[in-house]
């Protein structure tokens, strides 16, 4: 079936948005065909059909002993190698208690399973601060919608007011942020060491200063072959920490193919963002990833904490770290200010690596 043309797309998008029902509500209503606004063109869908490569896997790294002189060098090597080749890795023995992992998934699931009236209290299209519940952050920017809803909660530099965080997940969100921040700072140290930098360099430069927790719900989709859960993209920030429940869907681009990021119980998935690719002068890679529409009746829940550069100083210049540049390895990216970077991000089609390419020298 081809994508449907000749209908009033904006009208249908607005109706869907105003209903605040989300794709979870559509799915729960028992529909058997998806609305036109979610149907992707055949050329976009053909790439999804290629089965994922099974002969290779996202690197799995055991963080136990990360603070011991005996184990740390090996872990630095593994993380740095994974960030250079895959841009993605999975962690076990990362120090975040299983109770916090399970509690966070259960709390977000409980949020999305509430009736529309409850979720609607948090409905917003304000992406840059506070709390936002909506289906498709880019609903009005993208050509085609995708099969997921989102609850986004800012944590820094300006945290959302606690009373604005939905009560069903408030305690878990606050606790999660503490764990994820600690882990991200450890990872940034390891990534610095892997580049031959002082461990504290990224933190000192404010590259872990901005944090948002973004939880997605990918409910059952009755026509998973006609849409996607989340389109292919790379993350624009520094580092991403992802927690997922047991439902498959996330895939990462590797070589010419797409590889499933297995939902290993107790694990966390980490990926490099565009900012880190640029400031590491291309040593670490920000890699495209996507989520397939969910064909299982159990909703897929993923909770992502994004760690981004401090962007309060609008005039501050970012670019490849001078410590990494040598005559043999000159800068391959130009410097930029954050407002310029963000403007580029929002003006490029979601789903391409154009952001980073645009800053190539
Ligand atoms: C994202 C993302 C993946 C997922 O929100 O940037 O890549 O599994 N999400 O939900
Ligand atoms: Ni992403």
Short mmCIF file of C-alpha atoms and ligand atoms in Angstrom, two decimals:
data_model
loop_
_atom_site.label_atom_id
_atom_site.label_comp_id
_atom_site.label_asym_id
_atom_site.label_seq_id
_atom_site.Cartn_x
_atom_site.Cartn_y
_atom_site.Cartn_z
CA UNK A 1 0.00 0.00 0.00
CA UNK A 2 1.35 3.42 -0.92
CA UNK A 3 1.44 6.37 1.44
CA UNK A 4 -1.87 8.15 1.16
CA UNK A 5 -1.82 11.39 -0.75
CA UNK A 6 -4.51 13.96 -1.32
CA UNK A 7 -5.83 14.30 2.23
CA UNK A 8 -5.67 17.25 4.58
CA UNK A 9 -2.65 16.16 6.55
CA UNK A 10 -2.37 19.19 8.79
CA UNK A 11 -6.04 18.90 9.77
CA UNK A 12 -5.62 15.24 10.73
CA UNK A 13 -2.39 15.97 12.61
CA UNK A 14 -4.13 18.71 14.62
CA UNK A 15 -7.12 16.51 15.37
CA UNK A 16 -4.83 13.76 16.60
CA UNK A 17 -2.77 16.19 18.68
CA UNK A 18 -5.80 17.92 20.18
CA UNK A 19 -7.37 14.59 21.14
CA UNK A 20 -4.26 13.97 23.34
CA UNK A 21 -5.05 10.30 22.97
CA UNK A 22 -1.55 9.41 21.75
CA UNK A 23 -0.75 6.24 19.83
CA UNK A 24 -1.25 4.34 23.10
CA UNK A 25 -4.87 5.49 23.10
CA UNK A 26 -5.30 4.61 19.42
CA UNK A 27 -3.82 1.19 20.04
CA UNK A 28 -5.99 0.56 23.12
CA UNK A 29 -9.12 1.58 21.18
CA UNK A 30 -8.67 -1.59 19.15
CA UNK A 31 -8.11 -0.04 15.72
CA UNK A 32 -6.98 -2.49 13.07
CA UNK A 33 -5.66 0.05 10.56
CA UNK A 34 -3.42 3.00 11.39
CA UNK A 35 -4.43 6.58 10.50
CA UNK A 36 -2.97 8.06 7.29
CA UNK A 37 -0.67 10.44 9.14
CA UNK A 38 1.42 7.45 10.29
CA UNK A 39 1.75 5.71 6.92
CA UNK A 40 5.28 5.99 5.54
CA UNK A 41 6.10 6.04 1.83
CA UNK A 42 7.21 2.71 0.33
CA UNK A 43 10.78 3.90 -0.30
CA UNK A 44 11.17 4.63 3.40
CA UNK A 45 9.70 1.28 4.36
CA UNK A 46 11.75 -0.88 2.00
CA UNK A 47 14.86 -0.34 4.13
CA UNK A 48 13.02 -1.66 7.19
CA UNK A 49 12.31 -4.98 5.56
CA UNK A 50 15.97 -5.95 5.29
CA UNK A 51 16.33 -8.35 8.15
CA UNK A 52 18.73 -7.27 10.83
CA UNK A 53 22.20 -8.69 10.76
CA UNK A 54 22.53 -11.54 13.23
CA UNK A 55 26.23 -12.30 12.89
CA UNK A 56 27.38 -9.28 14.83
CA UNK A 57 26.35 -7.70 18.11
CA UNK A 58 26.60 -4.37 19.88
CA UNK A 59 29.63 -4.55 22.23
CA UNK A 60 28.75 -5.68 25.75
CA UNK A 61 31.00 -4.23 28.45
CA UNK A 62 31.27 -5.29 32.08
CA UNK A 63 31.94 -2.28 34.30
CA UNK A 64 32.81 -4.27 37.41
CA UNK A 65 36.07 -3.12 38.91
CA UNK A 66 35.99 0.19 37.04
CA UNK A 67 37.70 1.92 39.96
CA UNK A 68 40.43 -0.68 40.37
CA UNK A 69 43.84 -0.19 38.78
CA UNK A 70 43.67 -3.79 37.70
CA UNK A 71 40.49 -3.53 35.60
CA UNK A 72 40.22 0.11 34.58
CA UNK A 73 42.72 0.12 31.67
CA UNK A 74 40.93 -2.79 30.01
CA UNK A 75 37.54 -1.11 30.48
CA UNK A 76 38.86 2.19 29.05
CA UNK A 77 40.12 0.27 26.04
CA UNK A 78 36.81 -1.55 25.52
CA UNK A 79 34.70 1.60 25.84
CA UNK A 80 36.95 3.66 23.65
CA UNK A 81 37.00 0.93 20.97
CA UNK A 82 33.20 0.62 21.08
CA UNK A 83 32.74 4.40 20.86
CA UNK A 84 35.13 4.57 17.89
CA UNK A 85 33.60 1.72 15.91
CA UNK A 86 29.96 1.33 16.93
CA UNK A 87 29.13 4.54 18.73
CA UNK A 88 27.00 2.24 20.89
CA UNK A 89 27.65 -0.22 23.68
CA UNK A 90 25.73 -2.08 26.36
CA UNK A 91 26.77 -2.20 29.99
CA UNK A 92 26.39 -4.76 32.71
CA UNK A 93 27.48 -4.37 36.34
CA UNK A 94 27.10 -0.63 35.87
CA UNK A 95 26.28 -0.01 39.52
CA UNK A 96 22.67 1.13 39.10
CA UNK A 97 20.55 -1.13 41.35
CA UNK A 98 18.08 -3.48 39.64
CA UNK A 99 15.35 -1.98 41.83
CA UNK A 100 15.95 1.43 40.24
CA UNK A 101 15.89 -0.05 36.71
CA UNK A 102 12.68 -1.99 37.33
CA UNK A 103 11.10 0.86 39.28
CA UNK A 104 11.71 3.34 36.48
CA UNK A 105 10.26 1.06 33.77
CA UNK A 106 7.21 0.28 35.93
CA UNK A 107 6.66 3.97 36.74
CA UNK A 108 6.77 5.07 33.08
CA UNK A 109 4.58 2.18 32.03
CA UNK A 110 2.09 3.20 34.71
CA UNK A 111 2.14 6.78 33.39
CA UNK A 112 1.38 5.71 29.82
CA UNK A 113 -1.30 3.25 30.93
CA UNK A 114 -3.34 5.96 32.64
CA UNK A 115 -6.55 7.16 30.99
CA UNK A 116 -6.18 9.97 28.45
CA UNK A 117 -7.69 12.54 30.88
CA UNK A 118 -4.84 11.93 33.35
CA UNK A 119 -2.06 12.08 30.75
CA UNK A 120 -3.67 15.10 29.10
CA UNK A 121 -2.97 17.18 32.24
CA UNK A 122 0.69 17.08 31.21
CA UNK A 123 0.13 17.57 27.49
CA UNK A 124 2.38 20.27 26.05
CA UNK A 125 4.42 21.10 22.98
CA UNK A 126 7.04 23.06 24.93
CA UNK A 127 10.18 21.03 24.32
CA UNK A 128 12.82 23.22 25.91
CA UNK A 129 11.94 23.06 29.61
CA UNK A 130 9.62 21.58 32.23
CA UNK A 131 7.46 18.52 31.61
CA UNK A 132 6.02 17.53 28.25
CA UNK A 133 3.70 14.64 27.42
CA UNK A 134 2.97 14.37 23.71
CA UNK A 135 2.91 11.96 20.82
CA UNK A 136 5.84 12.63 18.44
CA UNK A 137 7.94 15.63 19.61
CA UNK A 138 8.35 16.58 15.96
CA UNK A 139 4.69 16.03 14.98
CA UNK A 140 4.47 19.45 13.27
CA UNK A 141 7.97 19.31 11.77
CA UNK A 142 8.01 15.83 10.28
CA UNK A 143 6.36 14.65 7.08
CA UNK A 144 5.09 11.42 8.62
CA UNK A 145 4.31 10.57 12.24
CA UNK A 146 5.77 7.55 14.02
CA UNK A 147 4.26 5.06 16.45
CA UNK A 148 5.34 6.29 19.88
CA UNK A 149 4.31 8.67 22.69
CA UNK A 150 6.73 10.54 24.94
CA UNK A 151 6.99 11.96 28.44
CA UNK A 152 9.94 14.34 28.69
CA UNK A 153 11.20 15.79 31.97
CA UNK A 154 14.01 18.35 32.19
CA UNK A 155 16.50 17.86 35.03
CA UNK A 156 19.22 20.47 34.39
CA UNK A 157 20.29 23.21 34.22
CA UNK A 158 16.72 24.18 35.14
CA UNK A 159 14.93 21.17 36.65
CA UNK A 160 11.21 20.78 36.08
CA UNK A 161 9.25 21.69 39.21
CA UNK A 162 8.72 18.55 41.27
CA UNK A 163 4.98 19.15 41.51
CA UNK A 164 4.81 19.24 37.69
CA UNK A 165 6.27 15.73 37.39
CA UNK A 166 3.42 13.19 37.14
CA UNK A 167 2.86 11.69 40.58
CA UNK A 168 3.00 8.09 39.23
CA UNK A 169 6.67 8.45 38.35
CA UNK A 170 7.92 11.41 40.45
CA UNK A 171 9.96 9.52 43.04
CA UNK A 172 11.46 7.19 40.41
CA UNK A 173 12.44 10.04 38.06
CA UNK A 174 14.24 11.96 40.80
CA UNK A 175 16.07 8.80 41.91
CA UNK A 176 16.89 7.78 38.33
CA UNK A 177 18.49 11.09 37.57
CA UNK A 178 20.96 10.62 40.43
CA UNK A 179 21.99 7.15 39.20
CA UNK A 180 22.15 8.05 35.52
CA UNK A 181 24.15 11.23 36.17
CA UNK A 182 26.70 9.34 38.26
CA UNK A 183 27.03 6.68 35.55
CA UNK A 184 27.29 9.24 32.74
CA UNK A 185 30.05 11.08 34.60
CA UNK A 186 31.97 7.83 35.06
CA UNK A 187 31.56 7.07 31.36
CA UNK A 188 32.70 10.54 30.37
CA UNK A 189 35.84 10.00 32.47
CA UNK A 190 36.50 6.67 30.75
CA UNK A 191 35.87 8.21 27.33
CA UNK A 192 38.28 11.05 28.16
CA UNK A 193 40.93 8.59 29.26
CA UNK A 194 40.38 6.70 26.01
CA UNK A 195 41.34 9.87 24.14
CA UNK A 196 44.39 10.47 26.30
CA UNK A 197 42.72 13.42 28.08
CA UNK A 198 42.43 14.16 31.80
CA UNK A 199 39.48 12.13 33.13
CA UNK A 200 37.58 15.19 34.32
CA UNK A 201 37.91 17.18 31.10
CA UNK A 202 34.41 16.80 29.66
CA UNK A 203 32.75 17.52 32.98
CA UNK A 204 34.97 20.52 33.61
CA UNK A 205 34.01 21.94 30.21
CA UNK A 206 30.32 21.59 31.05
CA UNK A 207 29.61 18.71 28.66
CA UNK A 208 27.42 16.90 31.20
CA UNK A 209 25.62 20.00 32.39
CA UNK A 210 22.29 19.72 30.54
CA UNK A 211 20.05 16.75 31.26
CA UNK A 212 16.62 15.64 30.13
CA UNK A 213 14.85 12.35 30.79
CA UNK A 214 12.78 11.21 27.84
CA UNK A 215 10.55 8.15 28.22
CA UNK A 216 8.93 6.65 25.15
CA UNK A 217 6.02 4.23 24.92
CA UNK A 218 5.81 2.12 21.75
CA UNK A 219 2.43 0.40 22.06
CA UNK A 220 1.22 -2.47 19.89
CA UNK A 221 0.91 -1.33 16.28
CA UNK A 222 -1.70 -3.16 14.18
CA UNK A 223 0.20 -2.47 10.91
CA UNK A 224 3.88 -2.48 11.87
CA UNK A 225 4.94 -2.83 8.23
CA UNK A 226 3.47 0.56 7.29
CA UNK A 227 5.17 2.76 9.86
CA UNK A 228 8.10 2.93 12.27
CA UNK A 229 8.39 3.41 16.02
CA UNK A 230 11.00 6.17 15.74
CA UNK A 231 12.75 7.21 12.53
CA UNK A 232 16.49 6.82 11.97
CA UNK A 233 18.50 9.63 13.57
CA UNK A 234 21.59 10.33 15.61
CA UNK A 235 21.37 12.09 18.99
CA UNK A 236 22.67 15.66 18.95
CA UNK A 237 24.07 15.78 22.48
CA UNK A 238 27.16 14.37 24.15
CA UNK A 239 26.11 11.03 25.65
CA UNK A 240 22.87 9.07 25.93
CA UNK A 241 21.98 6.52 28.63
CA UNK A 242 19.11 4.25 27.61
CA UNK A 243 17.06 1.84 29.71
CA UNK A 244 14.57 -0.44 27.94
CA UNK A 245 12.09 -3.11 28.91
CA UNK A 246 12.18 -6.58 27.39
CA UNK A 247 10.49 -5.74 24.06
CA UNK A 248 12.73 -5.62 20.95
CA UNK A 249 12.65 -2.69 18.53
CA UNK A 250 15.81 -0.57 18.82
CA UNK A 251 18.29 -1.01 15.98
CA UNK A 252 21.67 0.59 15.35
CA UNK A 253 23.30 1.15 12.00
CA UNK A 254 26.52 -0.77 11.56
CA UNK A 255 28.22 -0.98 8.17
CA UNK A 256 25.47 -1.29 5.59
CA UNK A 257 23.02 -2.99 7.91
CA UNK A 258 20.97 -2.56 11.04
CA UNK A 259 21.67 -4.54 14.19
CA UNK A 260 19.17 -5.20 17.00
CA UNK A 261 20.10 -3.75 20.37
CA UNK A 262 19.01 -6.72 22.46
CA UNK A 263 16.97 -5.87 25.54
CA UNK A 264 19.24 -7.69 27.99
CA UNK A 265 17.69 -7.67 31.47
CA UNK A 266 19.65 -5.46 33.86
CA UNK A 267 21.70 -3.81 31.11
CA UNK A 268 21.91 -0.18 30.04
CA UNK A 269 22.69 1.00 26.51
CA UNK A 270 24.99 3.94 25.90
CA UNK A 271 25.56 5.93 22.75
CA UNK A 272 27.71 8.78 21.56
CA UNK A 273 25.97 11.96 20.37
CA UNK A 274 26.85 14.41 17.59
CA UNK A 275 28.43 16.91 20.01
CA UNK A 276 30.87 14.29 21.27
CA UNK A 277 31.69 13.23 17.70
CA UNK A 278 32.64 16.82 16.92
CA UNK A 279 34.53 17.66 20.11
CA UNK A 280 36.46 14.37 19.86
CA UNK A 281 37.36 15.46 16.31
CA UNK A 282 35.64 12.43 14.86
CA UNK A 283 37.40 9.85 17.05
CA UNK A 284 34.13 8.82 18.66
CA UNK A 285 31.15 8.23 16.37
CA UNK A 286 27.57 9.32 16.75
CA UNK A 287 25.70 6.56 14.96
CA UNK A 288 22.21 6.42 13.49
CA UNK A 289 19.63 4.34 15.25
CA UNK A 290 15.90 3.74 14.90
CA UNK A 291 13.03 1.86 16.49
CA UNK A 292 10.73 -0.49 14.57
CA UNK A 293 6.99 -0.26 15.16
CA UNK A 294 6.05 -2.67 17.91
CA UNK A 295 4.22 -5.80 16.76
CA UNK A 296 3.96 -7.35 20.22
CA UNK A 297 0.97 -6.76 22.48
CA UNK A 298 3.26 -5.72 25.34
CA UNK A 299 4.15 -2.01 25.01
CA UNK A 300 7.84 -1.29 24.50
CA UNK A 301 9.09 1.22 27.08
CA UNK A 302 12.42 3.00 26.76
CA UNK A 303 13.77 5.70 29.02
CA UNK A 304 16.58 7.83 27.76
CA UNK A 305 18.60 10.40 29.64
CA UNK A 306 20.36 12.83 27.35
CA UNK A 307 23.54 14.56 28.57
CA UNK A 308 24.22 17.68 26.58
CA UNK A 309 26.58 20.62 26.61
CA UNK A 310 25.95 23.59 28.84
CA UNK A 311 24.26 25.95 26.41
CA UNK A 312 23.55 28.92 28.64
CA UNK A 313 26.45 30.91 27.29
CA UNK A 314 25.14 31.61 23.80
CA UNK A 315 28.44 33.08 22.61
CA UNK A 316 30.63 30.23 23.76
CA UNK A 317 32.44 28.50 20.93
CA UNK A 318 32.50 24.70 20.75
CA UNK A 319 34.55 22.52 18.43
CA UNK A 320 37.25 19.84 18.37
CA UNK A 321 39.16 19.95 21.67
CA UNK A 322 42.53 21.66 21.06
CA UNK A 323 44.30 18.96 23.14
CA UNK A 324 43.40 16.41 20.46
CA UNK A 325 44.75 18.33 17.50
CA UNK A 326 48.17 17.66 16.01
CA UNK A 327 49.70 18.40 12.59
CA UNK A 328 48.91 14.78 11.68
CA UNK A 329 45.38 15.08 13.02
CA UNK A 330 44.14 18.59 12.30
CA UNK A 331 40.58 19.67 13.09
CA UNK A 332 38.05 18.11 10.74
CA UNK A 333 35.13 20.14 12.12
CA UNK A 334 34.72 23.86 12.41
CA UNK A 335 33.82 25.66 15.59
CA UNK A 336 30.24 26.68 16.31
CA UNK A 337 28.08 28.30 18.93
CA UNK A 338 25.23 26.37 20.47
CA UNK A 339 22.40 28.46 19.00
CA UNK A 340 23.92 27.84 15.55
CA UNK A 341 24.10 24.11 16.26
CA UNK A 342 20.49 23.89 17.42
CA UNK A 343 19.24 25.95 14.50
CA UNK A 344 20.98 23.51 12.19
CA UNK A 345 19.47 20.57 14.07
CA UNK A 346 15.92 21.79 13.68
CA UNK A 347 16.32 22.87 10.06
CA UNK A 348 17.68 19.52 8.88
CA UNK A 349 15.39 16.61 8.18
CA UNK A 350 15.19 14.31 11.21
CA UNK A 351 16.78 11.05 10.25
CA UNK A 352 20.02 12.15 8.66
CA UNK A 353 23.55 12.77 9.86
CA UNK A 354 23.45 16.14 8.13
CA UNK A 355 24.04 17.98 11.40
CA UNK A 356 27.56 16.67 11.84
CA UNK A 357 28.31 16.76 8.11
CA UNK A 358 27.38 20.41 8.02
CA UNK A 359 30.20 21.23 10.42
CA UNK A 360 32.86 19.35 8.44
CA UNK A 361 35.72 21.55 7.29
C1 LIG B 1 15.84 8.69 21.15
C2 LIG B 1 16.02 7.24 20.85
C3 LIG B 1 15.47 4.95 21.26
C4 LIG B 1 14.46 4.11 21.98
O1 LIG B 1 14.85 9.02 21.82
O2 LIG B 1 16.70 9.49 20.73
O3 LIG B 1 16.89 6.94 20.09
O4 LIG B 1 14.73 2.94 22.17
N1 LIG B 1 15.23 6.33 21.41
O5 LIG B 1 13.42 4.63 22.35
NI1 LIG B 2 18.22 8.56 19.73
#
